[in-house]
Amino acid sequence: MTTERNHDFTKTGLVRIRDVLARHVDSERIPGVVALFSRGPHTHTVELGTMRHDGGAPMARDTVFRMASTSKPVTVAAAMVLLDECRLRLDDPVQEWLPELADRQVLRRPDSPLDETVPARRPITVRDVLGSTFGLGMDMTSIGTPVMNEVFAKGLTPNLPTPMPGPDEWLRRLGELPLMHQPGERWQYQIASDLLGVLVARVTGQPFDAFLKERVFDPLGMTDTGFHVPQDQLHRLPPLYAPDPVTGEFQVWDEAAGGRHSTPPAFPGGGGGLNSTADDYHAYFRMLLAGGRAAGPNGGHRVLSTPAVALMTTNRLTPEQQHARQQLALDNVHISFGQGQHGGWGYGMAVRTYRGDYAPVGQFGWDGGSGTSTYADPVNDVVGILLTQVGASVPHSIHLMHDFWTMLYQALDD
């Protein structure tokens, strides 16, 4: 049998992608999904199911989603703009703008009592924050330690019952804690991405969300991307579900009207606060594949320099840091449902440094705990965006992501 070819994805492959996504929706574990994927100039979309698990409006190409941790690869661009303009340097100590983080103390061990510390060997640098190696962050193995208990008690992470405080108060609380590791020593998740937004705001004298809009979102035409959804557009935002881990019963974690994303937040979190659409994210990742230029005539508007994009989208971890990150992912695969098996980390995103599944070495992007998955692949000139709003309290949305990427790579017309 000869497979028909259309010079980007095979026709048979496109049908199979839709069929596999429909299988997840038909299972009633995923209310609805929007997928947008492209190879070069060829773009395809799949919209299936409804915005609510009990029916309602259908999913549409312009549905707005809480992007959760897929915010990280996008919000990091604000800091890269400042590097391009020499308003930041990679090895500048951040205490010039963030004096709350001067003269750090470091725990003797990550699980030490908070008063068992030694002085930091050196100041925290911009490079440390960009690479998520500044000394404090999240991982599944640190839950229950004294310092992690304080991170939660001080409201320093998103998705707690009470939203995070404003940037200055957030940083003041962060500055009260010792570091878990020496600056630059170990990769850790999440907190660095939020800290980066505070740094950008201090350097520019602008709110983080305003600077991102002016320098990244507006040049790329990302009109539906921001840290809240305007009242007249809330009908486009589905509820976010966090199903019961035991029964699988759908539970609304965040409703659209009156929810956390219905008004501007006190803390515009670079680690997980964005709302966006498939087309907006596609424009951003296409810009990265184009070396920093937006799509358009004559190469389009330049958002980032090509070297800045290279720093973001190639592995920045030392062999020792990468080994620790890989062990963290492998040892917790039963908790992460296989999410995070990528190898390396650039700035704000994962970078595949080994072929552990169907994606090639060099693919970059990230997944979000709200059911979002966004990657670009320079080897095959592919961008894929997969969006739903089922949280990772159960494996259903993560399985949907894995199946989407498995089918997408089978569908390539090579």
mmCIF file of C-alpha atoms in Angstrom:
data_model
loop_
_atom_site.group_PDB
_atom_site.id
_atom_site.type_symbol
_atom_site.label_atom_id
_atom_site.label_comp_id
_atom_site.label_asym_id
_atom_site.label_seq_id
_atom_site.Cartn_x
_atom_site.Cartn_y
_atom_site.Cartn_z
ATOM 1 C CA MET A 1 0.000 0.000 0.000
ATOM 2 C CA THR A 2 1.383 3.415 -0.985
ATOM 3 C CA THR A 3 0.926 6.232 1.555
ATOM 4 C CA GLU A 4 -0.235 9.505 0.024
ATOM 5 C CA ARG A 5 2.167 12.363 0.717
ATOM 6 C CA ASN A 6 1.509 16.073 1.151
ATOM 7 C CA HIS A 7 5.098 17.215 1.826
ATOM 8 C CA ASP A 8 4.637 17.916 5.537
ATOM 9 C CA PHE A 9 2.597 15.194 7.291
ATOM 10 C CA THR A 10 1.148 12.152 5.587
ATOM 11 C CA LYS A 11 -2.601 12.140 5.059
ATOM 12 C CA THR A 12 -2.790 8.812 6.845
ATOM 13 C CA GLY A 13 -0.805 10.247 9.736
ATOM 14 C CA LEU A 14 -3.114 13.239 10.074
ATOM 15 C CA VAL A 15 -6.116 10.935 10.304
ATOM 16 C CA ARG A 16 -4.388 8.854 12.966
ATOM 17 C CA ILE A 17 -3.522 11.918 15.053
ATOM 18 C CA ARG A 18 -7.160 12.934 15.083
ATOM 19 C CA ASP A 19 -8.303 9.388 15.842
ATOM 20 C CA VAL A 20 -5.965 9.036 18.836
ATOM 21 C CA LEU A 21 -7.006 12.410 20.273
ATOM 22 C CA ALA A 22 -10.664 11.465 19.742
ATOM 23 C CA ARG A 23 -10.082 8.228 21.649
ATOM 24 C CA HIS A 24 -9.060 10.255 24.720
ATOM 25 C CA VAL A 25 -12.104 12.522 24.437
ATOM 26 C CA ASP A 26 -14.440 9.577 23.822
ATOM 27 C CA SER A 27 -13.110 7.954 26.997
ATOM 28 C CA GLU A 28 -14.754 10.874 28.886
ATOM 29 C CA ARG A 29 -11.509 11.395 30.798
ATOM 30 C CA ILE A 30 -10.641 14.445 28.663
ATOM 31 C CA PRO A 31 -13.608 16.793 28.073
ATOM 32 C CA GLY A 32 -12.017 18.504 25.095
ATOM 33 C CA VAL A 33 -8.703 19.237 23.402
ATOM 34 C CA VAL A 34 -7.186 21.653 20.910
ATOM 35 C CA ALA A 35 -4.086 20.615 18.972
ATOM 36 C CA LEU A 36 -2.174 22.800 16.540
ATOM 37 C CA PHE A 37 0.932 21.529 14.783
ATOM 38 C CA SER A 38 3.003 22.645 11.858
ATOM 39 C CA ARG A 39 5.903 21.671 9.685
ATOM 40 C CA GLY A 40 7.403 24.605 7.854
ATOM 41 C CA PRO A 41 4.528 26.604 6.323
ATOM 42 C CA HIS A 42 1.969 23.810 6.717
ATOM 43 C CA THR A 43 -0.298 24.133 9.773
ATOM 44 C CA HIS A 44 -3.010 21.740 10.974
ATOM 45 C CA THR A 45 -5.499 21.921 13.811
ATOM 46 C CA VAL A 46 -7.735 19.475 15.638
ATOM 47 C CA GLU A 47 -10.521 20.656 17.959
ATOM 48 C CA LEU A 48 -12.500 17.981 19.761
ATOM 49 C CA GLY A 49 -14.970 17.782 22.627
ATOM 50 C CA THR A 50 -16.387 20.462 24.853
ATOM 51 C CA MET A 51 -15.067 23.026 27.297
ATOM 52 C CA ARG A 52 -16.807 21.396 30.263
ATOM 53 C CA HIS A 53 -16.882 17.718 31.182
ATOM 54 C CA ASP A 54 -20.682 17.853 31.315
ATOM 55 C CA GLY A 55 -21.087 19.461 27.905
ATOM 56 C CA GLY A 56 -21.425 23.106 26.973
ATOM 57 C CA ALA A 57 -19.605 25.016 24.255
ATOM 58 C CA PRO A 58 -17.325 23.057 21.940
ATOM 59 C CA MET A 59 -13.566 23.451 22.072
ATOM 60 C CA ALA A 60 -12.436 25.899 19.389
ATOM 61 C CA ARG A 61 -9.188 27.028 17.839
ATOM 62 C CA ASP A 62 -9.425 30.311 19.777
ATOM 63 C CA THR A 63 -10.208 28.725 23.164
ATOM 64 C CA VAL A 64 -8.044 30.279 25.895
ATOM 65 C CA PHE A 65 -6.116 27.962 28.223
ATOM 66 C CA ARG A 66 -4.266 28.335 31.511
ATOM 67 C CA MET A 67 -0.785 27.499 30.294
ATOM 68 C CA ALA A 68 0.648 26.556 33.701
ATOM 69 C CA SER A 69 4.328 25.583 33.453
ATOM 70 C CA THR A 70 4.375 26.036 29.694
ATOM 71 C CA SER A 71 4.547 29.712 30.685
ATOM 72 C CA LYS A 72 8.247 29.202 31.455
ATOM 73 C CA PRO A 73 9.568 28.922 27.860
ATOM 74 C CA VAL A 74 7.686 32.115 26.934
ATOM 75 C CA THR A 75 8.236 34.392 29.929
ATOM 76 C CA VAL A 76 12.002 33.790 29.882
ATOM 77 C CA ALA A 77 12.109 35.839 26.655
ATOM 78 C CA ALA A 78 11.754 39.044 28.690
ATOM 79 C CA ALA A 79 15.118 38.453 30.354
ATOM 80 C CA MET A 80 16.703 37.530 27.033
ATOM 81 C CA VAL A 81 15.588 40.902 25.603
ATOM 82 C CA LEU A 82 17.481 42.576 28.457
ATOM 83 C CA LEU A 83 20.576 40.470 27.740
ATOM 84 C CA ASP A 84 20.396 41.474 24.074
ATOM 85 C CA GLU A 85 20.282 45.147 25.102
ATOM 86 C CA CYS A 86 23.132 44.776 27.642
ATOM 87 C CA ARG A 87 20.833 45.875 30.438
ATOM 88 C CA LEU A 88 21.703 42.541 32.042
ATOM 89 C CA ARG A 89 24.843 40.435 31.801
ATOM 90 C CA LEU A 90 24.912 36.700 32.451
ATOM 91 C CA ASP A 91 27.375 36.918 35.325
ATOM 92 C CA ASP A 92 26.039 40.063 36.979
ATOM 93 C CA PRO A 93 25.188 39.464 40.653
ATOM 94 C CA VAL A 94 21.431 39.896 40.954
ATOM 95 C CA GLN A 95 21.745 41.634 44.318
ATOM 96 C CA GLU A 96 22.265 44.922 42.463
ATOM 97 C CA TRP A 97 18.541 44.819 41.692
ATOM 98 C CA LEU A 98 17.434 42.258 44.275
ATOM 99 C CA PRO A 99 19.200 43.297 47.487
ATOM 100 C CA GLU A 100 16.922 40.928 49.388
ATOM 101 C CA LEU A 101 19.106 38.109 47.996
ATOM 102 C CA ALA A 102 22.488 39.502 49.086
ATOM 103 C CA ASP A 103 24.678 37.639 51.583
ATOM 104 C CA ARG A 104 22.979 34.279 51.244
ATOM 105 C CA GLN A 105 23.227 31.445 53.733
ATOM 106 C CA VAL A 106 23.091 27.861 52.446
ATOM 107 C CA LEU A 107 21.819 24.791 54.294
ATOM 108 C CA ARG A 108 24.504 22.290 55.239
ATOM 109 C CA ARG A 109 22.259 19.627 53.670
ATOM 110 C CA PRO A 110 19.019 20.159 51.735
ATOM 111 C CA ASP A 111 17.091 18.575 54.623
ATOM 112 C CA SER A 112 18.904 20.458 57.404
ATOM 113 C CA PRO A 113 17.104 22.590 59.998
ATOM 114 C CA LEU A 114 16.859 26.187 58.803
ATOM 115 C CA ASP A 115 19.535 27.391 61.233
ATOM 116 C CA GLU A 116 22.184 24.867 60.135
ATOM 117 C CA THR A 117 23.824 26.887 57.391
ATOM 118 C CA VAL A 118 27.109 27.995 55.889
ATOM 119 C CA PRO A 119 27.792 31.200 53.935
ATOM 120 C CA ALA A 120 27.240 31.107 50.177
ATOM 121 C CA ARG A 121 30.534 30.774 48.319
ATOM 122 C CA ARG A 122 29.560 33.553 45.917
ATOM 123 C CA PRO A 123 26.616 35.813 45.028
ATOM 124 C CA ILE A 124 23.663 34.620 42.922
ATOM 125 C CA THR A 125 24.092 35.671 39.282
ATOM 126 C CA VAL A 126 21.726 36.288 36.391
ATOM 127 C CA ARG A 127 23.016 33.058 34.834
ATOM 128 C CA ASP A 128 21.993 31.134 37.961
ATOM 129 C CA VAL A 129 18.428 32.453 37.812
ATOM 130 C CA LEU A 130 18.071 31.906 34.056
ATOM 131 C CA GLY A 131 19.304 28.338 34.368
ATOM 132 C CA SER A 132 17.258 27.467 37.482
ATOM 133 C CA THR A 133 20.440 26.888 39.463
ATOM 134 C CA PHE A 134 20.330 29.800 41.922
ATOM 135 C CA GLY A 135 19.996 27.474 44.914
ATOM 136 C CA LEU A 136 16.324 27.066 45.757
ATOM 137 C CA GLY A 137 13.514 25.272 43.960
ATOM 138 C CA MET A 138 11.079 22.405 43.893
ATOM 139 C CA ASP A 139 11.499 18.681 43.463
ATOM 140 C CA MET A 140 9.478 15.698 44.604
ATOM 141 C CA THR A 141 12.280 14.450 46.831
ATOM 142 C CA SER A 142 12.405 17.635 48.919
ATOM 143 C CA ILE A 143 8.765 17.719 50.020
ATOM 144 C CA GLY A 144 8.591 17.634 53.825
ATOM 145 C CA THR A 145 12.016 19.132 54.452
ATOM 146 C CA PRO A 146 12.128 22.180 56.750
ATOM 147 C CA VAL A 147 12.929 24.594 53.945
ATOM 148 C CA MET A 148 10.186 23.269 51.657
ATOM 149 C CA ASN A 149 7.695 23.498 54.502
ATOM 150 C CA GLU A 150 8.612 27.171 54.796
ATOM 151 C CA VAL A 151 8.338 27.719 51.025
ATOM 152 C CA PHE A 152 4.735 26.547 51.256
ATOM 153 C CA ALA A 153 4.029 28.360 54.533
ATOM 154 C CA LYS A 154 5.265 31.647 53.052
ATOM 155 C CA GLY A 155 3.103 31.251 49.940
ATOM 156 C CA LEU A 156 6.056 31.294 47.531
ATOM 157 C CA THR A 157 4.636 28.837 44.992
ATOM 158 C CA PRO A 158 1.512 28.959 42.824
ATOM 159 C CA ASN A 159 -1.504 26.667 43.197
ATOM 160 C CA LEU A 160 -1.739 27.050 46.962
ATOM 161 C CA PRO A 161 -5.150 27.938 48.490
ATOM 162 C CA THR A 162 -4.022 31.583 48.765
ATOM 163 C CA PRO A 163 -2.496 33.251 45.681
ATOM 164 C CA MET A 164 1.073 34.518 45.879
ATOM 165 C CA PRO A 165 1.616 38.050 47.259
ATOM 166 C CA GLY A 166 2.871 40.983 45.201
ATOM 167 C CA PRO A 167 6.428 40.835 43.818
ATOM 168 C CA ASP A 168 8.123 42.928 46.513
ATOM 169 C CA GLU A 169 6.488 41.045 49.376
ATOM 170 C CA TRP A 170 7.146 37.720 47.638
ATOM 171 C CA LEU A 171 10.830 38.574 47.334
ATOM 172 C CA ARG A 172 11.008 39.756 50.949
ATOM 173 C CA ARG A 173 9.695 36.379 52.105
ATOM 174 C CA LEU A 174 12.057 34.517 49.782
ATOM 175 C CA GLY A 175 14.958 36.497 51.201
ATOM 176 C CA GLU A 176 14.171 35.191 54.680
ATOM 177 C CA LEU A 177 15.035 31.629 53.654
ATOM 178 C CA PRO A 178 18.415 29.963 53.280
ATOM 179 C CA LEU A 179 19.298 28.339 49.982
ATOM 180 C CA MET A 180 19.193 24.563 49.617
ATOM 181 C CA HIS A 181 22.320 24.453 47.452
ATOM 182 C CA GLN A 182 25.243 26.714 46.660
ATOM 183 C CA PRO A 183 24.537 29.164 43.800
ATOM 184 C CA GLY A 184 25.164 27.521 40.444
ATOM 185 C CA GLU A 185 25.483 24.051 41.925
ATOM 186 C CA ARG A 186 22.221 22.215 41.209
ATOM 187 C CA TRP A 187 19.242 22.531 38.883
ATOM 188 C CA GLN A 188 15.927 23.008 40.693
ATOM 189 C CA TYR A 189 12.474 23.661 39.357
ATOM 190 C CA GLN A 190 9.960 26.519 39.420
ATOM 191 C CA ILE A 191 11.048 29.243 41.852
ATOM 192 C CA ALA A 192 13.737 30.632 39.514
ATOM 193 C CA SER A 193 11.127 31.260 36.801
ATOM 194 C CA ASP A 194 9.043 33.365 39.168
ATOM 195 C CA LEU A 195 12.143 35.119 40.470
ATOM 196 C CA LEU A 196 13.122 36.032 36.915
ATOM 197 C CA GLY A 197 9.930 38.056 36.526
ATOM 198 C CA VAL A 198 10.752 40.078 39.642
ATOM 199 C CA LEU A 199 14.253 40.691 38.310
ATOM 200 C CA VAL A 200 12.934 41.923 34.950
ATOM 201 C CA ALA A 201 10.529 44.292 36.689
ATOM 202 C CA ARG A 202 13.286 45.730 38.907
ATOM 203 C CA VAL A 203 15.694 46.233 35.972
ATOM 204 C CA THR A 204 13.126 47.834 33.661
ATOM 205 C CA GLY A 205 11.070 49.760 36.187
ATOM 206 C CA GLN A 206 7.990 48.279 34.503
ATOM 207 C CA PRO A 207 5.603 45.596 35.746
ATOM 208 C CA PHE A 208 6.693 42.228 34.370
ATOM 209 C CA ASP A 209 3.434 41.720 32.489
ATOM 210 C CA ALA A 210 3.671 45.150 30.838
ATOM 211 C CA PHE A 211 7.241 44.560 29.655
ATOM 212 C CA LEU A 212 6.376 41.124 28.251
ATOM 213 C CA LYS A 213 3.413 42.567 26.359
ATOM 214 C CA GLU A 214 5.419 45.429 24.904
ATOM 215 C CA ARG A 215 8.537 43.510 23.898
ATOM 216 C CA VAL A 216 7.316 39.960 23.167
ATOM 217 C CA PHE A 217 3.560 39.560 22.876
ATOM 218 C CA ASP A 218 2.696 42.632 20.785
ATOM 219 C CA PRO A 219 5.518 42.149 18.227
ATOM 220 C CA LEU A 220 4.377 38.547 17.728
ATOM 221 C CA GLY A 221 0.670 39.365 17.521
ATOM 222 C CA MET A 222 -0.023 37.335 20.689
ATOM 223 C CA THR A 223 -3.191 39.283 21.445
ATOM 224 C CA ASP A 224 -4.761 36.555 23.606
ATOM 225 C CA THR A 225 -1.747 36.004 25.873
ATOM 226 C CA GLY A 226 -1.495 37.501 29.348
ATOM 227 C CA PHE A 227 -1.737 36.871 33.064
ATOM 228 C CA HIS A 228 -5.526 37.231 33.173
ATOM 229 C CA VAL A 229 -8.458 36.885 30.778
ATOM 230 C CA PRO A 230 -10.560 40.045 30.245
ATOM 231 C CA GLN A 231 -14.134 39.833 31.498
ATOM 232 C CA ASP A 232 -15.600 39.995 27.988
ATOM 233 C CA GLN A 233 -13.455 37.001 26.946
ATOM 234 C CA LEU A 234 -14.021 34.693 29.922
ATOM 235 C CA HIS A 235 -16.518 32.665 27.884
ATOM 236 C CA ARG A 236 -13.485 31.358 25.951
ATOM 237 C CA LEU A 237 -11.786 29.978 29.101
ATOM 238 C CA PRO A 238 -12.781 26.456 30.200
ATOM 239 C CA PRO A 239 -12.773 25.458 33.843
ATOM 240 C CA LEU A 240 -9.601 23.789 35.074
ATOM 241 C CA TYR A 241 -10.282 20.340 36.459
ATOM 242 C CA ALA A 242 -8.247 18.524 39.105
ATOM 243 C CA PRO A 243 -9.818 15.048 39.095
ATOM 244 C CA ASP A 244 -9.867 13.059 42.303
ATOM 245 C CA PRO A 245 -6.691 10.919 42.293
ATOM 246 C CA VAL A 246 -8.580 7.903 43.673
ATOM 247 C CA THR A 247 -11.977 8.003 41.959
ATOM 248 C CA GLY A 248 -11.123 10.096 38.894
ATOM 249 C CA GLU A 249 -14.234 12.180 39.534
ATOM 250 C CA PHE A 250 -14.034 15.608 37.913
ATOM 251 C CA GLN A 251 -13.505 18.440 40.387
ATOM 252 C CA VAL A 252 -13.282 22.078 39.356
ATOM 253 C CA TRP A 253 -10.030 23.564 40.644
ATOM 254 C CA ASP A 254 -10.507 26.962 38.985
ATOM 255 C CA GLU A 255 -13.650 28.287 37.335
ATOM 256 C CA ALA A 256 -13.488 30.927 34.614
ATOM 257 C CA ALA A 257 -15.878 33.531 36.065
ATOM 258 C CA GLY A 258 -14.593 34.699 39.439
ATOM 259 C CA GLY A 259 -11.549 32.419 39.237
ATOM 260 C CA ARG A 260 -7.863 33.163 39.618
ATOM 261 C CA HIS A 261 -7.442 34.137 35.994
ATOM 262 C CA SER A 262 -10.445 36.462 35.784
ATOM 263 C CA THR A 263 -8.640 39.522 37.198
ATOM 264 C CA PRO A 264 -5.029 40.757 37.105
ATOM 265 C CA PRO A 265 -3.016 38.834 39.719
ATOM 266 C CA ALA A 266 -0.957 40.474 42.434
ATOM 267 C CA PHE A 267 1.979 38.377 41.240
ATOM 268 C CA PRO A 268 2.352 37.862 37.455
ATOM 269 C CA GLY A 269 4.122 34.526 37.736
ATOM 270 C CA GLY A 270 6.608 33.683 35.020
ATOM 271 C CA GLY A 271 6.647 30.102 36.252
ATOM 272 C CA GLY A 272 3.027 29.329 35.477
ATOM 273 C CA GLY A 273 0.701 32.311 35.245
ATOM 274 C CA LEU A 274 0.018 32.795 31.532
ATOM 275 C CA ASN A 275 -3.217 32.266 29.641
ATOM 276 C CA SER A 276 -2.977 31.836 25.888
ATOM 277 C CA THR A 277 -4.227 30.152 22.723
ATOM 278 C CA ALA A 278 -2.791 27.589 20.357
ATOM 279 C CA ASP A 279 -2.137 30.194 17.655
ATOM 280 C CA ASP A 280 -0.377 32.600 20.016
ATOM 281 C CA TYR A 281 1.961 29.883 21.278
ATOM 282 C CA HIS A 282 2.547 28.711 17.739
ATOM 283 C CA ALA A 283 3.702 32.211 16.788
ATOM 284 C CA TYR A 284 6.146 32.227 19.704
ATOM 285 C CA PHE A 285 7.709 28.822 19.012
ATOM 286 C CA ARG A 286 7.901 29.553 15.281
ATOM 287 C CA MET A 287 9.846 32.695 16.210
ATOM 288 C CA LEU A 288 12.318 30.550 18.154
ATOM 289 C CA LEU A 289 12.745 28.185 15.214
ATOM 290 C CA ALA A 290 13.353 31.217 12.983
ATOM 291 C CA GLY A 291 16.249 32.331 15.199
ATOM 292 C CA GLY A 292 14.374 35.159 16.893
ATOM 293 C CA ARG A 293 12.376 36.644 14.024
ATOM 294 C CA ALA A 294 8.599 36.789 13.902
ATOM 295 C CA ALA A 295 6.873 35.413 10.833
ATOM 296 C CA GLY A 296 6.303 38.055 8.187
ATOM 297 C CA PRO A 297 7.553 39.583 4.944
ATOM 298 C CA ASN A 298 11.305 40.045 4.594
ATOM 299 C CA GLY A 299 11.940 37.780 7.546
ATOM 300 C CA GLY A 300 9.657 39.619 9.947
ATOM 301 C CA HIS A 301 10.341 41.689 13.060
ATOM 302 C CA ARG A 302 13.271 40.573 15.214
ATOM 303 C CA VAL A 303 12.205 39.828 18.785
ATOM 304 C CA LEU A 304 15.403 38.149 20.010
ATOM 305 C CA SER A 305 18.896 37.747 18.642
ATOM 306 C CA THR A 306 19.892 34.401 17.211
ATOM 307 C CA PRO A 307 22.526 33.859 19.945
ATOM 308 C CA ALA A 308 19.899 34.554 22.634
ATOM 309 C CA VAL A 309 17.637 31.908 21.144
ATOM 310 C CA ALA A 310 20.556 29.492 21.025
ATOM 311 C CA LEU A 311 21.199 30.005 24.748
ATOM 312 C CA MET A 312 17.536 29.365 25.544
ATOM 313 C CA THR A 313 17.110 26.276 23.393
ATOM 314 C CA THR A 314 20.323 24.318 23.969
ATOM 315 C CA ASN A 315 21.379 22.473 27.093
ATOM 316 C CA ARG A 316 22.935 24.744 29.723
ATOM 317 C CA LEU A 317 23.541 22.119 32.424
ATOM 318 C CA THR A 318 26.922 20.729 33.369
ATOM 319 C CA PRO A 319 27.270 16.935 33.218
ATOM 320 C CA GLU A 320 26.878 16.779 37.017
ATOM 321 C CA GLN A 321 23.745 18.940 36.995
ATOM 322 C CA GLN A 322 22.261 17.003 34.123
ATOM 323 C CA HIS A 323 22.893 13.697 35.871
ATOM 324 C CA ALA A 324 21.078 14.940 38.978
ATOM 325 C CA ARG A 325 18.136 16.208 36.919
ATOM 326 C CA GLN A 326 17.892 12.938 35.020
ATOM 327 C CA GLN A 327 17.955 10.881 38.211
ATOM 328 C CA LEU A 328 15.218 13.105 39.642
ATOM 329 C CA ALA A 329 13.013 12.398 36.613
ATOM 330 C CA LEU A 330 13.706 8.648 36.544
ATOM 331 C CA ASP A 331 13.237 8.112 40.265
ATOM 332 C CA ASN A 332 9.864 9.850 40.241
ATOM 333 C CA VAL A 333 8.419 8.531 37.000
ATOM 334 C CA HIS A 334 5.634 6.836 38.987
ATOM 335 C CA ILE A 335 4.572 10.269 40.246
ATOM 336 C CA SER A 336 5.141 12.285 37.063
ATOM 337 C CA PHE A 337 3.483 9.676 34.777
ATOM 338 C CA GLY A 338 6.564 9.887 32.546
ATOM 339 C CA GLN A 339 6.550 13.663 32.211
ATOM 340 C CA GLY A 340 9.998 15.242 32.216
ATOM 341 C CA GLN A 341 12.097 12.557 30.502
ATOM 342 C CA HIS A 342 14.086 15.014 28.401
ATOM 343 C CA GLY A 343 17.677 15.084 29.595
ATOM 344 C CA GLY A 344 18.812 18.694 29.627
ATOM 345 C CA TRP A 345 17.532 22.188 30.352
ATOM 346 C CA GLY A 346 18.169 25.458 28.575
ATOM 347 C CA TYR A 347 16.764 28.749 29.790
ATOM 348 C CA GLY A 348 13.124 28.334 30.742
ATOM 349 C CA MET A 349 12.630 25.031 28.973
ATOM 350 C CA ALA A 350 13.644 21.428 28.575
ATOM 351 C CA VAL A 351 16.043 20.411 25.812
ATOM 352 C CA ARG A 352 16.232 16.799 24.658
ATOM 353 C CA THR A 353 19.804 15.588 24.969
ATOM 354 C CA TYR A 354 19.122 11.925 24.285
ATOM 355 C CA ARG A 355 16.523 10.028 22.317
ATOM 356 C CA GLY A 356 14.302 8.565 25.008
ATOM 357 C CA ASP A 357 11.076 8.510 22.983
ATOM 358 C CA TYR A 358 9.918 9.446 19.486
ATOM 359 C CA ALA A 359 11.251 13.007 19.608
ATOM 360 C CA PRO A 360 14.789 13.737 18.373
ATOM 361 C CA VAL A 361 17.716 15.246 20.227
ATOM 362 C CA GLY A 362 17.386 19.034 20.067
ATOM 363 C CA GLN A 363 13.630 19.311 20.565
ATOM 364 C CA PHE A 364 12.828 22.033 23.116
ATOM 365 C CA GLY A 365 9.792 23.177 25.084
ATOM 366 C CA TRP A 366 7.875 22.071 28.146
ATOM 367 C CA ASP A 367 4.643 20.658 29.591
ATOM 368 C CA GLY A 368 2.199 22.123 32.078
ATOM 369 C CA GLY A 369 0.330 20.573 34.964
ATOM 370 C CA SER A 370 -2.957 21.981 33.667
ATOM 371 C CA GLY A 371 -2.823 19.730 30.599
ATOM 372 C CA THR A 372 -0.653 21.738 28.198
ATOM 373 C CA SER A 373 2.290 20.627 26.052
ATOM 374 C CA THR A 374 4.340 22.916 23.789
ATOM 375 C CA TYR A 375 7.502 21.970 21.874
ATOM 376 C CA ALA A 376 9.487 22.925 18.799
ATOM 377 C CA ASP A 377 11.799 20.646 16.858
ATOM 378 C CA PRO A 378 14.575 22.241 14.760
ATOM 379 C CA VAL A 379 15.551 18.896 13.241
ATOM 380 C CA ASN A 380 12.197 18.428 11.503
ATOM 381 C CA ASP A 381 11.036 22.091 11.522
ATOM 382 C CA VAL A 382 8.020 21.077 13.606
ATOM 383 C CA VAL A 383 6.008 22.939 16.246
ATOM 384 C CA GLY A 384 3.344 21.157 18.273
ATOM 385 C CA ILE A 385 0.843 22.671 20.715
ATOM 386 C CA LEU A 386 -1.537 20.420 22.669
ATOM 387 C CA LEU A 387 -4.021 22.023 25.068
ATOM 388 C CA THR A 388 -6.641 20.750 27.469
ATOM 389 C CA GLN A 389 -7.597 21.740 31.036
ATOM 390 C CA VAL A 390 -7.333 18.517 33.012
ATOM 391 C CA GLY A 391 -4.738 18.734 35.755
ATOM 392 C CA ALA A 392 -2.065 16.151 36.445
ATOM 393 C CA SER A 393 -3.689 14.921 39.655
ATOM 394 C CA VAL A 394 -4.437 11.883 37.454
ATOM 395 C CA PRO A 395 -2.404 10.604 34.487
ATOM 396 C CA HIS A 396 -5.040 11.244 31.802
ATOM 397 C CA SER A 397 -3.713 14.542 30.410
ATOM 398 C CA ILE A 398 -0.101 13.332 30.529
ATOM 399 C CA HIS A 399 -1.053 10.187 28.613
ATOM 400 C CA LEU A 400 -2.825 12.416 26.082
ATOM 401 C CA MET A 401 0.401 14.402 25.615
ATOM 402 C CA HIS A 402 2.531 11.298 25.132
ATOM 403 C CA ASP A 403 0.116 9.856 22.587
ATOM 404 C CA PHE A 404 -0.072 13.139 20.680
ATOM 405 C CA TRP A 405 3.699 13.347 20.289
ATOM 406 C CA THR A 406 3.995 9.659 19.419
ATOM 407 C CA MET A 407 1.459 10.037 16.615
ATOM 408 C CA LEU A 408 2.860 13.376 15.435
ATOM 409 C CA TYR A 409 6.290 11.923 14.808
ATOM 410 C CA GLN A 410 4.834 8.891 13.047
ATOM 411 C CA ALA A 411 2.953 11.259 10.746
ATOM 412 C CA LEU A 412 6.063 13.048 9.416
ATOM 413 C CA ASP A 413 6.334 12.792 5.645
ATOM 414 C CA ASP A 414 10.033 11.939 5.331
#
